[in-house]
Amino acid sequence: MQFESEILIIGGGLAGLTAALHLEKAGFNVILIEKIAYPHHKVCGEYVSNEVLPYLDWLGIHIEKLDPSHIKNLEITTASGKSIKGILPLGGFGISRYKLDDFLYQQALKKNIKVVFDTVTDVKFQADTFSINTSSGTIYKAKQVLGAHGKRSTLDQKMERNFMSYKSPFLAVKAHYVGDFPDDLVALHNFNGGYCGVSKVEDDKINICYLAGYETFKKHKNIDEYQKAVLYKNKHLEHIFESCDMIFEQPLTISQLFFGQKTAVENHVLMIGDTAGLIHPLCGNGMAMAIHSAKKASEILVDYFIGNIASQQQLEKKYTAVWNKQFKSRLKMGEVLAAILQREKLTNLLLNGLVKMPSLLNQIIKRTHGKQIAAQILNENRHRI
Ligand SMILES: Cc1cc2nc3c(=O)[nH]c(=O)nc-3n(C[C@H](O)[C@H](O)[C@H](O)COP(=O)(O)OP(=O)(O)OC[C@H]3O[C@@H](n4cnc5c(N)ncnc54)[C@H](O)[C@@H]3O)c2cc1C
């Protein structure tokens, strides 16, 4: 079978779904291919910076309908339990990916967006047309493709992307719990070899999600034993795990998390969200960046289709420049944080520095977060130009 569209999006996480909604609103014919049916849980801290709200409103995504938690306070504790408190300048909200991604998907269904459940296995660009193959044997033709397939996919292997050859020392574990925890707080509790984020999502549920060094993790028999032997050394974590009840049958895990540099364009495909770069989750900004990069790529595609960008080469150059300007320094800061957190002595130095100089925390938040994403759209609709 063969299908044609103007724009095809690979991956229906936050980046892919946001771009699909934006481009459909701008008057394009869009196909989105996602490999897993909605709703589904994802390993994620589920704290979203408020910087995305005006833009989501413009897209017709009204987050309040999902009854999220509203978060404005931040607590960081050291592995030995010392605590630093701060206020998040823009604040954020807590919502599960199970609910948020599904909500965006439901909005896409109401629009003229064709969502297909399949796995993209290859993308080729020839004579100004993309040819996209899927595991079901379908071939799609598109004028432009957005890569929104997340942190790591077999497609990246097929595209021979450089980062796939690096071995990552991190894995992550997440589950939902019930228990006592403030509605307006995101807590980041450090432990030897990692950190654990705790915050409320919808329906009073608590999301507990931690990033751990694979070397320390593999010394233990299972997750439970690891948590008790390593995480519990931070008294705050011991209290949380002992006083809350898990509501998942078992925690979700992912490994091979890579926080280094990727490229914003590969094989002529414009990459958005984690596909272009994953910021260290401690920064709590990956979802906002996924949404923001979808907006930037969509605006540039509109510009390209109305003829303001003359060639494919210029399109790729422009998107790379815009992506770098918007996100590169945030990612670099995340990379520095990740490097520090891999070294116990440096981690203690940083955290003890934060205890003594809490204003340093505001600097880190500022450098790892963006400003509120403007709701103004460049060339809102291709037909109104
Ligand atoms: C431990 C951890 C904690 C985090 N905590 C936070 C936090 O609290 N706040 C925050 O803002 N960010 C956080 N992040 C980052 C955040 O989760 C990501 O930045 C965000 O999910 C990026 O969205 P995305 O759409 O780019 O990717 P994803 O949400 O991963 O979506 C990619 C989609 O592509 C699909 N896909 C993959 N390959 C294919 C294929 N070949 N064909 C078709 N479909 C495909 C996948 O099924 C998936 O649905 C965290 C990340 C980690 C690892």
Coordinates of C-alpha atoms in Angstrom, one line a residue, residues 7 9 15-16 18-28 30 54-56 58-59 144-146 270-272 289-310 314-316 318-323 325-327 372-383 385:
I7 CA 3.9 16.4 6.1
I9 CA 5.5 13.0 11.5
A15 CA 6.7 16.8 20.2
G16 CA 5.0 14.8 17.4
T18 CA 2.1 19.2 19.1
A19 CA 3.6 19.6 15.7
A20 CA 0.7 17.6 14.1
L21 CA -1.9 19.9 15.8
H22 CA 0.0 23.1 14.8
L23 CA 0.5 22.1 11.2
E24 CA -3.1 20.9 10.7
K25 CA -4.2 24.3 12.1
A26 CA -2.0 26.0 9.6
G27 CA -3.8 24.2 6.8
F28 CA -1.6 21.2 6.0
V30 CA -0.6 15.7 8.1
P54 CA 0.0 30.2 26.3
Y55 CA 1.1 28.2 23.2
L56 CA -1.0 25.2 24.2
W58 CA -3.4 28.8 21.1
L59 CA -3.4 25.1 19.9
Q144 CA 8.5 17.0 4.5
V145 CA 9.2 14.7 7.5
L146 CA 9.5 15.6 11.2
L270 CA 14.0 18.0 10.9
M271 CA 14.2 16.5 14.4
I272 CA 12.0 17.7 17.3
M289 CA 11.5 21.8 25.0
A290 CA 9.6 19.1 23.1
I291 CA 6.6 21.3 22.7
H292 CA 8.6 24.4 21.9
S293 CA 10.8 22.7 19.3
A294 CA 7.5 21.4 17.6
K295 CA 6.4 25.0 17.4
K296 CA 9.7 26.2 16.0
A297 CA 9.8 23.4 13.4
S298 CA 6.1 24.0 12.4
E299 CA 6.6 27.7 11.9
I300 CA 9.7 27.2 9.7
L301 CA 7.8 24.6 7.7
V302 CA 5.0 27.0 7.1
D303 CA 7.6 29.6 6.0
Y304 CA 9.1 27.0 3.6
F305 CA 5.8 26.0 2.0
I306 CA 4.7 29.6 1.4
G307 CA 8.0 30.2 -0.4
N308 CA 9.9 32.3 2.1
I309 CA 12.6 29.7 2.3
A310 CA 13.9 28.9 -1.2
Q314 CA 18.1 26.6 3.3
L315 CA 15.3 25.0 5.3
E316 CA 17.7 22.6 7.1
K318 CA 17.5 27.7 9.1
Y319 CA 16.1 25.1 11.4
T320 CA 19.5 24.1 12.8
A321 CA 20.3 27.8 13.5
V322 CA 16.9 28.3 15.2
W323 CA 17.2 25.1 17.2
K325 CA 19.8 29.5 19.4
Q326 CA 16.8 28.3 21.3
F327 CA 18.0 25.1 23.0
Q372 CA 7.2 31.6 28.5
I373 CA 6.7 30.4 24.9
A374 CA 5.0 33.3 23.0
A375 CA 1.5 32.4 21.7
Q376 CA 2.2 34.6 18.7
I377 CA 2.8 32.5 15.6
L378 CA 4.9 33.3 12.7
N379 CA 2.7 33.0 9.5
E380 CA -0.2 31.4 11.3
N381 CA -1.9 29.9 8.3
R382 CA -0.4 29.2 4.9
H383 CA -3.6 30.2 3.1
I385 CA -0.6 34.9 3.7

